[in-house]
């Protein structure tokens, strides 16, 4: 049987990525060019620098992705590119490149929602995953608890009312003087550290599916300032580990409340924060105890990459055919 090859293109934030995947789930190549070094000194993504860097990177990364997959553009049957949400200047680079390519080659094109891409990252290597399922999507820009009755249909149970989970990790890492993006630094420094600090009063975590991280963030910042005022040395690993535990407790409390209420057997984690080792371990322990199936993407596939965009594009194409070449960048696109 001939293989169906999808070319994926992702440029919504600060990673330029192009991938080739086979039959919707096998990765032939997934080249990711990160701009971390460019933005590190600013402690966050600078939109103008990001767009310029995408423009320089996209051509070479595209060539590399085809080469590593051992194919030419003539072998590709579908081009899938992120059209939102994200930074408009960044989105436009990848999207315009993809549409130009589709127009000149007559290869079908499909625009992909970046958040859906994160969810479909789970299918890469696991085509057996089937709804109904509950998915927790936690990234630098999103914290969504979703019930999916079938692929492509999303019921949002809860969202963050303030900061996204990843955003909170990044902010606390910054005040602790750790690097950017902060999640991986906090994860690493927290390993084996004391995690006993309670920054906020324990409230009822299951009275709503919505999340909130700004109270915790402010409490951690106040604690740090207070320690400094007292002339005390900061125990960075202990603060990082306690903060991380607080975030994970909130995420898992709501996730498992939803799993019980909706009585699903399949649970997905997705987005950059799904790379967090405590979140993965805590979900693994709880799903094992409940006899549920848990999936999370490989570490490299949790954060932004084009293979997940190709996967989401492929399944939409299978069910509804190609998308429209008129699609434009939508910075605030929702699920
Ligand atoms: O999904 P992603 O690459 O980009 C967005 O779509 O936002 O997520 C990036 C976010 C950053 O906030 C980063 O700090 C966080 O994911 N992150 C982590 C870890 N790895 C990445 N947060 C906690 N623990 C990690 N190991
Ligand atoms: Zn993302």
mmCIF file of C-alpha atoms in Angstrom, residues 33-166:
data_model
loop_
_atom_site.group_PDB
_atom_site.id
_atom_site.type_symbol
_atom_site.label_atom_id
_atom_site.label_comp_id
_atom_site.label_asym_id
_atom_site.label_seq_id
_atom_site.Cartn_x
_atom_site.Cartn_y
_atom_site.Cartn_z
ATOM 1 C CA UNK A 33 15.008 25.348 15.088
ATOM 2 C CA UNK A 34 14.628 26.965 18.487
ATOM 3 C CA UNK A 35 15.127 30.692 19.019
ATOM 4 C CA UNK A 36 15.773 30.308 22.753
ATOM 5 C CA UNK A 37 19.257 31.877 22.555
ATOM 6 C CA UNK A 38 17.812 34.884 20.737
ATOM 7 C CA UNK A 39 15.153 35.626 23.387
ATOM 8 C CA UNK A 40 16.955 34.380 26.508
ATOM 9 C CA UNK A 41 18.500 37.737 27.383
ATOM 10 C CA UNK A 42 15.063 39.403 27.256
ATOM 11 C CA UNK A 43 13.487 36.748 29.503
ATOM 12 C CA UNK A 44 10.668 36.208 27.002
ATOM 13 C CA UNK A 45 9.808 36.168 23.309
ATOM 14 C CA UNK A 46 10.336 39.444 21.414
ATOM 15 C CA UNK A 47 7.767 39.290 18.556
ATOM 16 C CA UNK A 48 9.742 41.318 15.977
ATOM 17 C CA UNK A 49 12.903 39.271 16.506
ATOM 18 C CA UNK A 50 10.892 36.047 16.350
ATOM 19 C CA UNK A 51 9.308 36.902 12.975
ATOM 20 C CA UNK A 52 12.639 37.894 11.427
ATOM 21 C CA UNK A 53 14.276 34.731 12.673
ATOM 22 C CA UNK A 54 11.437 32.537 11.274
ATOM 23 C CA UNK A 55 11.909 34.198 7.885
ATOM 24 C CA UNK A 56 15.604 33.336 7.829
ATOM 25 C CA UNK A 57 15.084 29.785 9.069
ATOM 26 C CA UNK A 58 12.034 28.512 7.207
ATOM 27 C CA UNK A 59 13.669 27.833 3.782
ATOM 28 C CA UNK A 60 16.677 25.883 5.075
ATOM 29 C CA UNK A 61 14.574 23.992 7.644
ATOM 30 C CA UNK A 62 12.128 22.957 4.909
ATOM 31 C CA UNK A 63 14.992 21.632 2.757
ATOM 32 C CA UNK A 64 16.447 19.774 5.723
ATOM 33 C CA UNK A 65 13.094 18.183 6.628
ATOM 34 C CA UNK A 66 12.645 16.805 3.096
ATOM 35 C CA UNK A 67 16.250 15.595 2.990
ATOM 36 C CA UNK A 68 16.096 13.856 6.355
ATOM 37 C CA UNK A 69 12.813 12.171 5.379
ATOM 38 C CA UNK A 70 14.461 10.994 2.140
ATOM 39 C CA UNK A 71 11.745 12.527 -0.047
ATOM 40 C CA UNK A 72 11.206 15.391 -2.479
ATOM 41 C CA UNK A 73 8.252 17.755 -2.531
ATOM 42 C CA UNK A 74 6.728 15.621 -5.319
ATOM 43 C CA UNK A 75 6.230 12.791 -2.793
ATOM 44 C CA UNK A 76 4.151 14.967 -0.442
ATOM 45 C CA UNK A 77 0.347 14.549 -0.570
ATOM 46 C CA UNK A 78 -0.724 17.185 1.954
ATOM 47 C CA UNK A 79 0.725 20.424 3.351
ATOM 48 C CA UNK A 80 -0.456 21.366 6.868
ATOM 49 C CA UNK A 81 0.481 24.633 8.576
ATOM 50 C CA UNK A 82 -0.432 26.361 11.846
ATOM 51 C CA UNK A 83 -2.714 29.384 11.316
ATOM 52 C CA UNK A 84 -3.335 30.290 14.977
ATOM 53 C CA UNK A 85 -3.256 30.993 17.836
ATOM 54 C CA UNK A 86 0.125 32.687 18.222
ATOM 55 C CA UNK A 87 2.089 35.787 17.364
ATOM 56 C CA UNK A 88 0.763 37.249 14.133
ATOM 57 C CA UNK A 89 4.159 38.046 12.593
ATOM 58 C CA UNK A 90 5.447 34.564 13.410
ATOM 59 C CA UNK A 91 2.323 32.772 12.198
ATOM 60 C CA UNK A 92 2.401 34.627 8.880
ATOM 61 C CA UNK A 93 5.886 33.396 7.968
ATOM 62 C CA UNK A 94 5.092 29.675 8.170
ATOM 63 C CA UNK A 95 1.565 30.041 6.850
ATOM 64 C CA UNK A 96 2.580 32.127 3.810
ATOM 65 C CA UNK A 97 5.422 29.745 3.059
ATOM 66 C CA UNK A 98 3.023 26.770 3.205
ATOM 67 C CA UNK A 99 0.337 28.415 1.088
ATOM 68 C CA UNK A 100 2.893 29.519 -1.530
ATOM 69 C CA UNK A 101 4.237 25.983 -1.696
ATOM 70 C CA UNK A 102 0.741 24.498 -2.015
ATOM 71 C CA UNK A 103 -0.198 26.983 -4.729
ATOM 72 C CA UNK A 104 2.908 26.370 -6.807
ATOM 73 C CA UNK A 105 2.803 22.569 -6.488
ATOM 74 C CA UNK A 106 -0.995 22.052 -6.446
ATOM 75 C CA UNK A 107 -0.599 19.880 -3.333
ATOM 76 C CA UNK A 108 -3.715 20.059 -1.079
ATOM 77 C CA UNK A 109 -3.358 22.430 1.866
ATOM 78 C CA UNK A 110 -4.896 22.514 5.336
ATOM 79 C CA UNK A 111 -4.640 25.140 8.110
ATOM 80 C CA UNK A 112 -4.216 23.718 11.629
ATOM 81 C CA UNK A 113 -5.119 25.074 15.067
ATOM 82 C CA UNK A 114 -1.916 24.980 17.136
ATOM 83 C CA UNK A 115 -3.727 23.759 20.275
ATOM 84 C CA UNK A 116 -5.191 20.854 18.308
ATOM 85 C CA UNK A 117 -1.664 20.139 17.144
ATOM 86 C CA UNK A 118 -0.575 19.723 20.784
ATOM 87 C CA UNK A 119 -3.421 17.264 21.385
ATOM 88 C CA UNK A 120 -2.558 15.243 18.249
ATOM 89 C CA UNK A 121 1.096 15.030 19.367
ATOM 90 C CA UNK A 122 -0.216 12.078 21.381
ATOM 91 C CA UNK A 123 -1.173 10.182 18.224
ATOM 92 C CA UNK A 124 2.407 10.259 16.944
ATOM 93 C CA UNK A 125 3.517 6.739 17.799
ATOM 94 C CA UNK A 126 0.100 5.894 19.302
ATOM 95 C CA UNK A 127 -2.455 5.642 16.476
ATOM 96 C CA UNK A 128 -4.513 3.337 18.723
ATOM 97 C CA UNK A 129 -5.755 6.256 20.869
ATOM 98 C CA UNK A 130 -9.528 6.599 20.587
ATOM 99 C CA UNK A 131 -12.046 9.023 22.104
ATOM 100 C CA UNK A 132 -14.013 9.401 24.320
ATOM 101 C CA UNK A 133 -11.219 10.876 26.379
ATOM 102 C CA UNK A 134 -10.222 13.696 28.694
ATOM 103 C CA UNK A 135 -7.263 15.852 27.676
ATOM 104 C CA UNK A 136 -5.332 18.344 29.763
ATOM 105 C CA UNK A 137 -3.557 20.829 27.482
ATOM 106 C CA UNK A 138 -1.003 22.881 29.372
ATOM 107 C CA UNK A 139 1.390 25.138 27.513
ATOM 108 C CA UNK A 140 2.940 28.591 27.678
ATOM 109 C CA UNK A 141 -0.283 30.149 26.413
ATOM 110 C CA UNK A 142 -3.038 27.673 27.338
ATOM 111 C CA UNK A 143 -4.471 25.654 30.182
ATOM 112 C CA UNK A 144 -7.488 23.755 28.890
ATOM 113 C CA UNK A 145 -9.296 20.783 30.358
ATOM 114 C CA UNK A 146 -11.206 19.123 27.524
ATOM 115 C CA UNK A 147 -13.667 16.323 27.049
ATOM 116 C CA UNK A 148 -13.507 14.813 23.564
ATOM 117 C CA UNK A 149 -16.407 12.595 22.507
ATOM 118 C CA UNK A 150 -14.826 12.114 19.074
ATOM 119 C CA UNK A 151 -11.802 13.439 17.248
ATOM 120 C CA UNK A 152 -12.176 17.063 16.258
ATOM 121 C CA UNK A 153 -14.957 17.785 18.763
ATOM 122 C CA UNK A 154 -13.921 19.563 21.939
ATOM 123 C CA UNK A 155 -15.959 20.392 24.978
ATOM 124 C CA UNK A 156 -14.007 22.795 27.145
ATOM 125 C CA UNK A 157 -14.619 21.896 30.789
ATOM 126 C CA UNK A 158 -12.210 24.379 32.292
ATOM 127 C CA UNK A 159 -9.604 26.985 31.407
ATOM 128 C CA UNK A 160 -7.304 29.307 33.266
ATOM 129 C CA UNK A 161 -8.887 32.481 34.556
ATOM 130 C CA UNK A 162 -5.514 34.283 34.548
ATOM 131 C CA UNK A 163 -2.046 32.931 33.692
ATOM 132 C CA UNK A 164 -1.416 29.774 31.699
ATOM 133 C CA UNK A 165 0.433 27.055 33.620
ATOM 134 C CA UNK A 166 3.592 27.444 31.502
#
